[in-house]
XYZ file of C-alpha atoms in Angstrom:
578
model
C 28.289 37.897 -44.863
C 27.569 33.548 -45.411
C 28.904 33.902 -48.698
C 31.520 36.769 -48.674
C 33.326 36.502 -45.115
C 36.611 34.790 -45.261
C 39.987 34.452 -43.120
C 42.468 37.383 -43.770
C 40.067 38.935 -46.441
C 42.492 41.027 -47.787
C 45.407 38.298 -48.469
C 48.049 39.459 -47.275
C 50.716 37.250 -46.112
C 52.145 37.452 -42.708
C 49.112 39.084 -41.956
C 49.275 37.691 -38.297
C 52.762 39.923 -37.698
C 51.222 42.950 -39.146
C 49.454 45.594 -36.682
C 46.760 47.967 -39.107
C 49.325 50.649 -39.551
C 51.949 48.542 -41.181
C 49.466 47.505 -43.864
C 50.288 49.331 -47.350
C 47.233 50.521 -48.525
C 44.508 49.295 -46.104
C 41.632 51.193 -47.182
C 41.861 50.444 -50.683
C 42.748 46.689 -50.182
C 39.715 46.963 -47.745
C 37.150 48.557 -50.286
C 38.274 45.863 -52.487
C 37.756 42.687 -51.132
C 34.456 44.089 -49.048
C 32.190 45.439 -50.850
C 29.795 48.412 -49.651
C 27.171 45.569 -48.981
C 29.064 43.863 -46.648
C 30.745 46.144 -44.734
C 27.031 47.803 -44.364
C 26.035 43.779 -43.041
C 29.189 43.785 -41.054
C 28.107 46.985 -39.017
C 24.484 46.403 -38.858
C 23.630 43.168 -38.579
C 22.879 43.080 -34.955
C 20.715 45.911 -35.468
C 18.369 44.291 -37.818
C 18.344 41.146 -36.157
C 16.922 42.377 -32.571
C 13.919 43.784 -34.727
C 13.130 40.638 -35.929
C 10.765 38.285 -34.609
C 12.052 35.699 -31.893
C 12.769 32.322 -32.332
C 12.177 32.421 -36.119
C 14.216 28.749 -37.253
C 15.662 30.186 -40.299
C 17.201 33.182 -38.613
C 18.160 30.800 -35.889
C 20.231 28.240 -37.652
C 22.169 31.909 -39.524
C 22.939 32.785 -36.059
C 24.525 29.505 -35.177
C 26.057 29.501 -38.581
C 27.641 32.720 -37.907
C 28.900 32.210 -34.494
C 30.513 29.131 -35.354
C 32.004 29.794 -38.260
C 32.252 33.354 -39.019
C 32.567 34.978 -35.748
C 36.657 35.909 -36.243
C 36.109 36.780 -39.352
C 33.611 39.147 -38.953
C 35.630 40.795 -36.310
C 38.493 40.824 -38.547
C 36.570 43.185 -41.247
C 35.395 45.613 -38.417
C 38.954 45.911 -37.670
C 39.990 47.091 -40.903
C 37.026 49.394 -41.449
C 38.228 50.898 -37.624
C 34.721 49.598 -36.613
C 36.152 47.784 -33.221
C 33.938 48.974 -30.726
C 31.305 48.016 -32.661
C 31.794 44.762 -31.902
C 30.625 44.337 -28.339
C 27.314 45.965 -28.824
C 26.602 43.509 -31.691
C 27.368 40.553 -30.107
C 25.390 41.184 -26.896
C 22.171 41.914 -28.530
C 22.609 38.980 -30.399
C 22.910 36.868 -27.028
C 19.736 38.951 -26.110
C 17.517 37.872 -29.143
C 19.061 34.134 -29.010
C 17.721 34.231 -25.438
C 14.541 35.576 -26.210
C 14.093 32.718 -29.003
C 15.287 30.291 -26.613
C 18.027 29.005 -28.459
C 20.556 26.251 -27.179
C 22.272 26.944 -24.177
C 25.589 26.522 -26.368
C 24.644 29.378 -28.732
C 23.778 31.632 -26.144
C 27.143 30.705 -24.251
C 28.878 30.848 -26.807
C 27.414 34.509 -28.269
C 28.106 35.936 -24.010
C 32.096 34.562 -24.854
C 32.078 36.565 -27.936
C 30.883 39.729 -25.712
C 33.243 39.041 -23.091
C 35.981 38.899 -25.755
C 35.111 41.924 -27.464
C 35.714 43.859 -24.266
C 38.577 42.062 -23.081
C 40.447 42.540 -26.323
C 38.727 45.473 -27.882
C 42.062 47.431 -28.223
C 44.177 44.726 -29.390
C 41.511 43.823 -32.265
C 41.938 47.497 -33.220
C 45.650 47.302 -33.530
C 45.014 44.721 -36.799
C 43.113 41.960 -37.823
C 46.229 39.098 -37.403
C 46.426 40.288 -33.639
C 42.867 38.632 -32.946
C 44.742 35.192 -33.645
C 48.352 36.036 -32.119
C 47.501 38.089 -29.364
C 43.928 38.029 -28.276
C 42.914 33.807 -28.954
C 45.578 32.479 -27.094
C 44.983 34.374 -24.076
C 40.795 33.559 -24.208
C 39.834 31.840 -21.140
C 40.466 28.162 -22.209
C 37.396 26.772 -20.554
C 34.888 29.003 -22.443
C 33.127 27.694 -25.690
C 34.538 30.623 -27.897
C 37.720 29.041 -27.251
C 36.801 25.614 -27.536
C 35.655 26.972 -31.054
C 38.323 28.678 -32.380
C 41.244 27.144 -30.739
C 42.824 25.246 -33.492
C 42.248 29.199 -35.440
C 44.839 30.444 -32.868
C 48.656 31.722 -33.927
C 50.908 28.578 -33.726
C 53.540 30.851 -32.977
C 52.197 31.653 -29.658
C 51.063 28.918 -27.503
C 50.472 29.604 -23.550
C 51.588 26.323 -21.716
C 50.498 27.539 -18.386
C 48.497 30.587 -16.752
C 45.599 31.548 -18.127
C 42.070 31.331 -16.466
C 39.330 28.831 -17.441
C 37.040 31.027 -17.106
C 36.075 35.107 -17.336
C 37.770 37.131 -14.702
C 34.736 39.331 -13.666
C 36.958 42.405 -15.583
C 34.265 43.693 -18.278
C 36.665 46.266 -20.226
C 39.060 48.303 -19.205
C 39.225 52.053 -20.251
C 41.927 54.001 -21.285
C 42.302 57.816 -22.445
C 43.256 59.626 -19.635
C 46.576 60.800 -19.143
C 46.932 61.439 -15.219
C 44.762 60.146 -12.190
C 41.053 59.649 -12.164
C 39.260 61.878 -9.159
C 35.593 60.687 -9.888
C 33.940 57.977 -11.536
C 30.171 57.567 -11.639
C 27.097 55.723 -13.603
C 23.943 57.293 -15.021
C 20.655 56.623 -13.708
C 20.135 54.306 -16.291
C 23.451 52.495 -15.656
C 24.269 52.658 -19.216
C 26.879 55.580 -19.185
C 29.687 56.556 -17.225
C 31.585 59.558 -16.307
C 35.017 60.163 -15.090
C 36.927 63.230 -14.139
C 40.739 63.464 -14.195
C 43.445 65.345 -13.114
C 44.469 65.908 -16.853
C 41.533 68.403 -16.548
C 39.049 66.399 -18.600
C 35.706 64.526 -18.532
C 34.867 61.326 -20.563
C 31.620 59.485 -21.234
C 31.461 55.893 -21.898
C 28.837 53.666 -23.020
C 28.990 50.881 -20.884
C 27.927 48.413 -23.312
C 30.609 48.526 -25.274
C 33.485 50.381 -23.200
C 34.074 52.558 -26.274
C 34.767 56.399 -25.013
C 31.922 58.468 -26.678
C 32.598 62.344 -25.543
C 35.527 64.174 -24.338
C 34.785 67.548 -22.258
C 37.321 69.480 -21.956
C 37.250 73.529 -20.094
C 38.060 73.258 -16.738
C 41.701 74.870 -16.308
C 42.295 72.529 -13.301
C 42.086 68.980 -11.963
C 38.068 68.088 -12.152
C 37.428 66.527 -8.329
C 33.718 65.385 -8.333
C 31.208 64.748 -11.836
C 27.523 63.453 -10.971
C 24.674 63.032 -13.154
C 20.935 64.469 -12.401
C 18.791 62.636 -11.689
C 16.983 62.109 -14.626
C 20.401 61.160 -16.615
C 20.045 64.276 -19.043
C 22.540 66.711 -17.504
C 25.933 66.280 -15.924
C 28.266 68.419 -13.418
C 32.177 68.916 -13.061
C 33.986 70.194 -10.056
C 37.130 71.554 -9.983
C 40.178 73.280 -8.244
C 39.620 76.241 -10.431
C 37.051 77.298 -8.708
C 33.873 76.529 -11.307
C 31.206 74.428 -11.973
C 30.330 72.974 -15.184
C 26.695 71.449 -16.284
C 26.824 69.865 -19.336
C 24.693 67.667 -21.673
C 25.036 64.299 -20.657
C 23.953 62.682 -24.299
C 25.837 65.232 -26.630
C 28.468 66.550 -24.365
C 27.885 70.357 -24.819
C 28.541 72.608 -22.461
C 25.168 74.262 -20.760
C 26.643 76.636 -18.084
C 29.637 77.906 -16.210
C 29.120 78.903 -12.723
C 31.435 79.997 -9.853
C 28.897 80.665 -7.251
C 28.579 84.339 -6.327
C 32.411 84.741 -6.074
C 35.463 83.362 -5.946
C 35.198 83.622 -2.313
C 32.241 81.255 -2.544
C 35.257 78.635 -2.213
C 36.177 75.542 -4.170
C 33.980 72.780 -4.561
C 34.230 69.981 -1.830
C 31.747 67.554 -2.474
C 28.498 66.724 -4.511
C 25.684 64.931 -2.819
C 24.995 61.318 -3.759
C 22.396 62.034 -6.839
C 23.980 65.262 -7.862
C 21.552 68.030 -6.840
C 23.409 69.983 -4.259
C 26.786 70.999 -4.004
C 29.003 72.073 -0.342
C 32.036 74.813 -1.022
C 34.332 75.627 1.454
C 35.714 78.928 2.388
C 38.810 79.545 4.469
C 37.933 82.602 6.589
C 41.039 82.800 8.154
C 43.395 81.268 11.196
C 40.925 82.725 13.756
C 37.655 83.306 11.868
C 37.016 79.128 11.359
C 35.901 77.716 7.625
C 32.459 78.201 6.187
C 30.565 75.909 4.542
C 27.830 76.518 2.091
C 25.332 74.344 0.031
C 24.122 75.394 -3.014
C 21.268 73.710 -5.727
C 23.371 72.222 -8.281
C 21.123 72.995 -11.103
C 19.281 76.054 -9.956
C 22.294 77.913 -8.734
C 20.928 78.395 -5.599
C 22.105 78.817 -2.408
C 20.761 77.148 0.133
C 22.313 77.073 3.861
C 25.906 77.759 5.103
C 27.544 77.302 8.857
C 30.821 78.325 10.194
C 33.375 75.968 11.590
C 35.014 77.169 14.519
C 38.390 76.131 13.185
C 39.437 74.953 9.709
C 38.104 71.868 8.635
C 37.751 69.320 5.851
C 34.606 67.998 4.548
C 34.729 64.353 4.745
C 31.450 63.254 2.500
C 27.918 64.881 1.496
C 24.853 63.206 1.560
C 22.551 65.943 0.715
C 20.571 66.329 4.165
C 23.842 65.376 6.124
C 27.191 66.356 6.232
C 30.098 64.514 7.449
C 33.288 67.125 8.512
C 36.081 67.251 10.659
C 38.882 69.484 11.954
C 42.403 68.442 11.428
C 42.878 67.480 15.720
C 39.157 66.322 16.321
C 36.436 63.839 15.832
C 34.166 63.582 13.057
C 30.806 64.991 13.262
C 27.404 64.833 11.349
C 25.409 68.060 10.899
C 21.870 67.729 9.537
C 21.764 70.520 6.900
C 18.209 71.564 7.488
C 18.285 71.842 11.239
C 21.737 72.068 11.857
C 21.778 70.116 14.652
C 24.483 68.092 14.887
C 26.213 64.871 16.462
C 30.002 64.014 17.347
C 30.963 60.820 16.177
C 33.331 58.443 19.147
C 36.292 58.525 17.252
C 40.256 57.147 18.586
C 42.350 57.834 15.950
C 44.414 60.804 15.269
C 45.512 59.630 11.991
C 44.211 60.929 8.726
C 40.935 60.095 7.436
C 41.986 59.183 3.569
C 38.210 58.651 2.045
C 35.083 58.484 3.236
C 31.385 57.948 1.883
C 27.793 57.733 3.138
C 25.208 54.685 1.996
C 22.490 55.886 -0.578
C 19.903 56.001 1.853
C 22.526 58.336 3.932
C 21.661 55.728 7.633
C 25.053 54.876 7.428
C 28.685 56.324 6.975
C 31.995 54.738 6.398
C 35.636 56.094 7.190
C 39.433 54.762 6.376
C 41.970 54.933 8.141
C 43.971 51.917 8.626
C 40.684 50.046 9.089
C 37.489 50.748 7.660
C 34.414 51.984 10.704
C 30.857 52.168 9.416
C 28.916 54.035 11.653
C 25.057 54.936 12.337
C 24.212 58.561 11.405
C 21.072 58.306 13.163
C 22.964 56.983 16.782
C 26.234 58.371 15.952
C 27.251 54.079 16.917
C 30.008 52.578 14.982
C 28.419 49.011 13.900
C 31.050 47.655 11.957
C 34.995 47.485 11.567
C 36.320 45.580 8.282
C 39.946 45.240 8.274
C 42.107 43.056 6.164
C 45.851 42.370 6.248
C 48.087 44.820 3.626
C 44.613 46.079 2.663
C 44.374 50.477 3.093
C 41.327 51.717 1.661
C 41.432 55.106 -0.352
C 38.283 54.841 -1.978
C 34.632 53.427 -0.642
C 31.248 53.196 -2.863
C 28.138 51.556 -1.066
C 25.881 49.125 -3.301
C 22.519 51.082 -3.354
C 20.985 48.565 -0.694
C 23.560 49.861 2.182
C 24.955 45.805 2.612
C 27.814 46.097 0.389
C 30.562 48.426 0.966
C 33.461 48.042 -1.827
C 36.753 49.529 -0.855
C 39.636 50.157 -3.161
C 43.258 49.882 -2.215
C 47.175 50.919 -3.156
C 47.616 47.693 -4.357
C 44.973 47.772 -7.310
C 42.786 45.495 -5.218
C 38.993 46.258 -4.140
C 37.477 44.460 -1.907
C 33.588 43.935 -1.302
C 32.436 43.484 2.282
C 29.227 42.445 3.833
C 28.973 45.164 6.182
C 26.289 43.230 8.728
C 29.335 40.043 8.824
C 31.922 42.574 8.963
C 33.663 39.953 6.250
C 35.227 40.423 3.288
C 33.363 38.539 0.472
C 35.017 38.546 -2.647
C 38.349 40.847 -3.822
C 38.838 41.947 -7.515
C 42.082 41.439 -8.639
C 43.411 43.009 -12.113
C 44.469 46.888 -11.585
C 47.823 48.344 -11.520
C 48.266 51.268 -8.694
C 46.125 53.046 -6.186
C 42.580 52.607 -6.630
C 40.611 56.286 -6.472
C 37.539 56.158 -6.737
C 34.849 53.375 -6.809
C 30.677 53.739 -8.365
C 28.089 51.005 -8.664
C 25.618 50.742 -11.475
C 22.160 51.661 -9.610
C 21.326 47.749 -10.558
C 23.871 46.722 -8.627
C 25.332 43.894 -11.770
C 28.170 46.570 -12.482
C 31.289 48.394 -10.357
C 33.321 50.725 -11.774
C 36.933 52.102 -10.889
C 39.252 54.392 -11.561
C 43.018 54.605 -10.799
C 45.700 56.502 -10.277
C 47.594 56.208 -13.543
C 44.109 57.074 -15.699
C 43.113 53.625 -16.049
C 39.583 52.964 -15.255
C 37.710 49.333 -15.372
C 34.629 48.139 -15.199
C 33.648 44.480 -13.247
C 30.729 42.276 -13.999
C 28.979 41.761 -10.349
C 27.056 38.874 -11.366
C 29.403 36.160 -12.232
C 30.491 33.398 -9.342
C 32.171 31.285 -11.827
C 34.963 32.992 -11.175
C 36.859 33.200 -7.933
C 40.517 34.547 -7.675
C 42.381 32.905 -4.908
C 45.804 33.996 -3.507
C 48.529 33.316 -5.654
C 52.055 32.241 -4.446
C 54.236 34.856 -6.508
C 57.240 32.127 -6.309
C 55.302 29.544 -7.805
C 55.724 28.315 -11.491
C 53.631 25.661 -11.719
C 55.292 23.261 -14.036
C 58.356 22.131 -14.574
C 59.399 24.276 -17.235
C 63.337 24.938 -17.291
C 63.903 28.542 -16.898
C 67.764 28.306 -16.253
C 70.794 30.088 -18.005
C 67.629 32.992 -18.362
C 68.158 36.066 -19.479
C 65.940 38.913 -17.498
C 63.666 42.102 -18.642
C 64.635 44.585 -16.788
C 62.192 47.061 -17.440
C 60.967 49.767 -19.510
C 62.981 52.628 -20.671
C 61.134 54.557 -23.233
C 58.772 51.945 -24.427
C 61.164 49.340 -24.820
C 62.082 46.488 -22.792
C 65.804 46.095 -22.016
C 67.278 42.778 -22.098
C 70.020 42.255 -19.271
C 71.427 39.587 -17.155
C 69.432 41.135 -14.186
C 66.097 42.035 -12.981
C 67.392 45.819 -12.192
C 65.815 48.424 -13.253
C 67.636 50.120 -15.889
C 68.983 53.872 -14.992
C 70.435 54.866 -18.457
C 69.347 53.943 -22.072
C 70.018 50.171 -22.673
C 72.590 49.163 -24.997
C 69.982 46.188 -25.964
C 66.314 46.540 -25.918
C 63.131 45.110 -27.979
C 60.901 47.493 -29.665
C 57.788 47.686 -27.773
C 54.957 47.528 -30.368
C 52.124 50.461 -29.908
C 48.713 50.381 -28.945
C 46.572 48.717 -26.204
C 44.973 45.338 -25.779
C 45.957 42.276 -23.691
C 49.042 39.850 -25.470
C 51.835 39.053 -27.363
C 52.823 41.250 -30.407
C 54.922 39.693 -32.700
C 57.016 41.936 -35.270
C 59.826 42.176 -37.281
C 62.581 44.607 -38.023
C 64.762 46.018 -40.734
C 67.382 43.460 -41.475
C 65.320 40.187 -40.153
C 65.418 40.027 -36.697
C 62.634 38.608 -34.609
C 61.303 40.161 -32.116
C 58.599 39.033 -29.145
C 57.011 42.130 -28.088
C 54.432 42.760 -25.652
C 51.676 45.804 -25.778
C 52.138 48.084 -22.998
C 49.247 48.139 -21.112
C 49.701 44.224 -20.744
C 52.129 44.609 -17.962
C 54.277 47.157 -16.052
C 57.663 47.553 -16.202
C 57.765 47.928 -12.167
C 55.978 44.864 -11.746
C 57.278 42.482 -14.338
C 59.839 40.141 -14.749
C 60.231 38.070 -17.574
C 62.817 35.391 -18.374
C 63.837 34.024 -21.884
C 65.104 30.728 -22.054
C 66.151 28.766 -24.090
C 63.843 26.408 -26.755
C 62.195 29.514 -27.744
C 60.604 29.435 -23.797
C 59.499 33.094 -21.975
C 58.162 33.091 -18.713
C 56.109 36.213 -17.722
C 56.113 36.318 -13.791
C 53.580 39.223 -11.859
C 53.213 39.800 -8.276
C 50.946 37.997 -6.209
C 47.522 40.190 -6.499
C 48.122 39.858 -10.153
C 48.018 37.700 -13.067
C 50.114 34.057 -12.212
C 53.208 33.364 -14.146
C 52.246 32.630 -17.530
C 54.637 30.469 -19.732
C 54.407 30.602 -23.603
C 56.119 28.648 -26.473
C 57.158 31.195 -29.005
C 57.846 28.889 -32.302
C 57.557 29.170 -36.025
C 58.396 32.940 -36.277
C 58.642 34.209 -39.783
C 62.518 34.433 -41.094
């Protein structure tokens, strides 16, 4: 890798402008100017480093070497070998052995950069090596030492004049691969893998680490509601409207067992307790005959207890030895599953309950409605109301020490409260649509979401440097000359249409920009048959409901967002290829 790693390995020109699948002959070009040796070095590296010793000075001064100088490069090759989410898990146990050596603080800062990068822009690296320098670089926090590195490396077709954070948002990665709303989200034991069930009928497992997607389980014939793991990380279970449940292996993804309870009329699943062992159904009896309710061992198959509701009800959340329910007119109550005693909860609202959840410990439970109650289970007191203007909670998680509760809202926001305070102590900004379902990592550092356009993301918990403040959507914040603009209108079929307007188109536009394919954060700069230029952005950068952009002239765009999003950004497009 010192003596073989090189910018655009391959030579090809305009290799900035090309995505991977506009490269004639990549694999043989690729095979060609990296040999078998390197491409091995190039995958492995990391590997062989965090079995060697600490703080050896040799293997030090590589490391700084490397990170330095080589750092782009390197990801450049595991681009072309498709090796992207490789990248991440390198890097970080890199920053792991330079810690455990005590190398310079710069090294070590500069190594976490590289990790944040490789999340942040893992599927725009994968789109082609040139959009690591066009599309990824620019938009690099610019107060990070990665950037302070490779800045002058960056595309000088792209410059951003205006917008981007100094530092790392606390957005790890963000996952993509479902194609309709996420139900369930939730960590492993271990915190190092997560599951997610959809309403496109799936499950997918993700390694954490890197935010790469490592299994798809597929078999359920309906939406999948509720996935937990066991408690000892090795199995996992699906519920869903079709009236099954699914174990499966949690490392290799296979399918163990299929079970719908002793019949259909055992009903469909409501809820799984917290650490996945039990399992409520609920079966509609009839108008007059109430709802009945029965819990079952997840992993034995077993039933275990069942009541009868005098009316029909909903269950509102599982703990495992409580049960939170409600009828559609009435309070909510608690029933203890073993005794089946239960208490009704003081309640004023008629309104609908939209999500609900109990702490880990299961002392405390927390509704939404237009504000958030926490109540005692033990009492049946409420002891906290969190409320926040324009903020309605459809999802709640509790951190596993019962102080936190994190709430997700319509607007893509979450917010994290201290529940004793009653305050709101930080909001994570970043997500586009409702937010569905919230999990923390059992250590508490991580918080995953899922929304309702199959997006899910996963937030670092641990960084302060970071702190998102509200953003005036009419600000600019320069001086920048955005008159006689032109406007984006929107989207229509993966283009964006180019009008004097910000309306959103109805019909095909007789003018639009090819929208260039794939995912990551930026700008993608291509060209068409004929010549013309062409300043396209990835898709999952922005959405057409939410953006405006204006095109000025002197080669200026202007990317605007709403409020709880990204600021306006303002780039200098220059220098394009004829």
């Amino acid at each position: 890798m010192r003596r073989l790693l090189k910018r655009n390995i391959i030579d090809i020109p305009d290799a900035q402008f090309l995505s991977i699948r506009d490269i004639d002959n990549v694999d043989e070009k690729v095979a060609a100017a990296a040999p078998s040796h390197l491409q091995y070095a190039c995958r492995f590296w990391a590997k062989h480093l965090s079995r060697s010793k600490p703080s050896n000075l040799d293997i030090v001064e590589l490391l700084d070497e490397f990170a330095n100088q080589k750092l782009l490069w390197w990801l450049e090759v595991l681009s072309l070998l498709h090796n992207s989410s490789l990248a991440a898990t390198c890097v970080r146990d890199a920053e792991l052995w330079a810690i455990r050596s005590r190398c310079s603080t710069r090294l070590i800062s500069l190594l976490h950069d590289a990790y944040r990068f490789a999340l942040a822009f893992l599927d725009c690296i994968a789109g082609g090596p040139g959009a690591i320098y066009s599309s990824a670089l620019p938009f690099c926090p610019h107060g990070t030492v990665l950037y302070e590195t490779y800045a002058s490396c960056a595309s000088q077709s792209v410059r951003v004049l205006q917008g981007v954070d100094l530092q790392w948002s606390p957005s790890l990665s963000k996952l993509y691969g479902h194609t309709h709303k996420i139900s369930d989200i939730e960590f492993s034991p271990d915190g190092a893998r997560l599951a997610s069930g959809s309403v496109d009928c799936t499950i997918r497992l993700w390694d954490v680490m890197s935010g790469a997607c490592t299994a798809v389980l597929g078999g359920h014939s309906k939406s999948v509601i509720y996935v937990a793991f066991s408690s000892d990380g090795l199995r996992l279970a699906s519920g869903s409207v079709d009236y099954t449940v699914r174990t499966w292996d949690a490392v290799s993804g296979v399918e163990i067992s299929t079970w719908a309870g002793p019949s259909r009329r055992a009903g469909a699943p409501c809820a799984f307790s917290a650490d996945g062992s039990k399992l409520v159904t609920a079966e509609y009896n009839g108008l007059r005959a109430g709802q009945t309710f029965r819990v079952w061992d997840m992993f034995a198959h077993a039933y275990v207890s069942s009541f009868v509701a005098p009316y029909f009800a909903e269950v509102l959340s599982f703990h495992g030895s409580r049960l939170a329910w409600r009828s559609p007119d009435g309070p909510p109550r608690l029933r203890d599953v073993a005794s089946g005693a239960y208490i009704t909860l003081p309640y004023d609202s008629r309104g609908p309950i939209r999500c609900s959840t109990f702490s880990p410990d299961g002392s405390k439970l927390a509704l939404a409605d237009d504000v958030i109650r926490v109540w005692d289970t033990t009492s049946g007191a409420c002891i906290a109301i969190l409320k926040k203007p324009s903020h309605y909670a459809y999802s709640l998680q509790f951190s596993l020490s019962g102080l936190t509760l994190a709430s997700g809202g319509s607007t893509g926001e979450i917010v994290l409260w201290d529940v004793s305070s009653q305050e709101p102590i930080r909001v994570l900004r970043g997500q586009r649509g409702l937010v569905t379902c919230i999990s923390f990592s059992p250590d508490g550092s991580r918080l995953a979401s899922g929304t309702e356009d199959g997006a899910a993301q996963i937030w670092d918990m641990t960084s302060r440097d970071y702190f998102q403040e509200e953003r005036n959507e009419n600000e600019c914040g320069d001086s920048t000359d955005l008159a006689d603009v032109k406007m984006i209108s929107g989207i229509y079929r993966d283009r964006f249409a180019v009008s004097d307007s910000s309306d959103s188109p109805e019909s095909e536009p007789a003018s639009a920009w090819t929208c260039g394919e794939g995912k990551g954060v930026g700008l993608y700069i291509t060209r068409k048959e004929g010549g013309d230029r062409r300043v396209c952005l990835l898709p999952d950068y922005i959405s057409g409901e939410h953006l405006r952009i204006a095109v000025a002239v002197g080669h200026i765009i202007a990317l605007r967002y709403p409020p709880w999003q990204d600021p306006t950004i303002i780039l200098n497009v220059a220098s394009l290829p004829p």
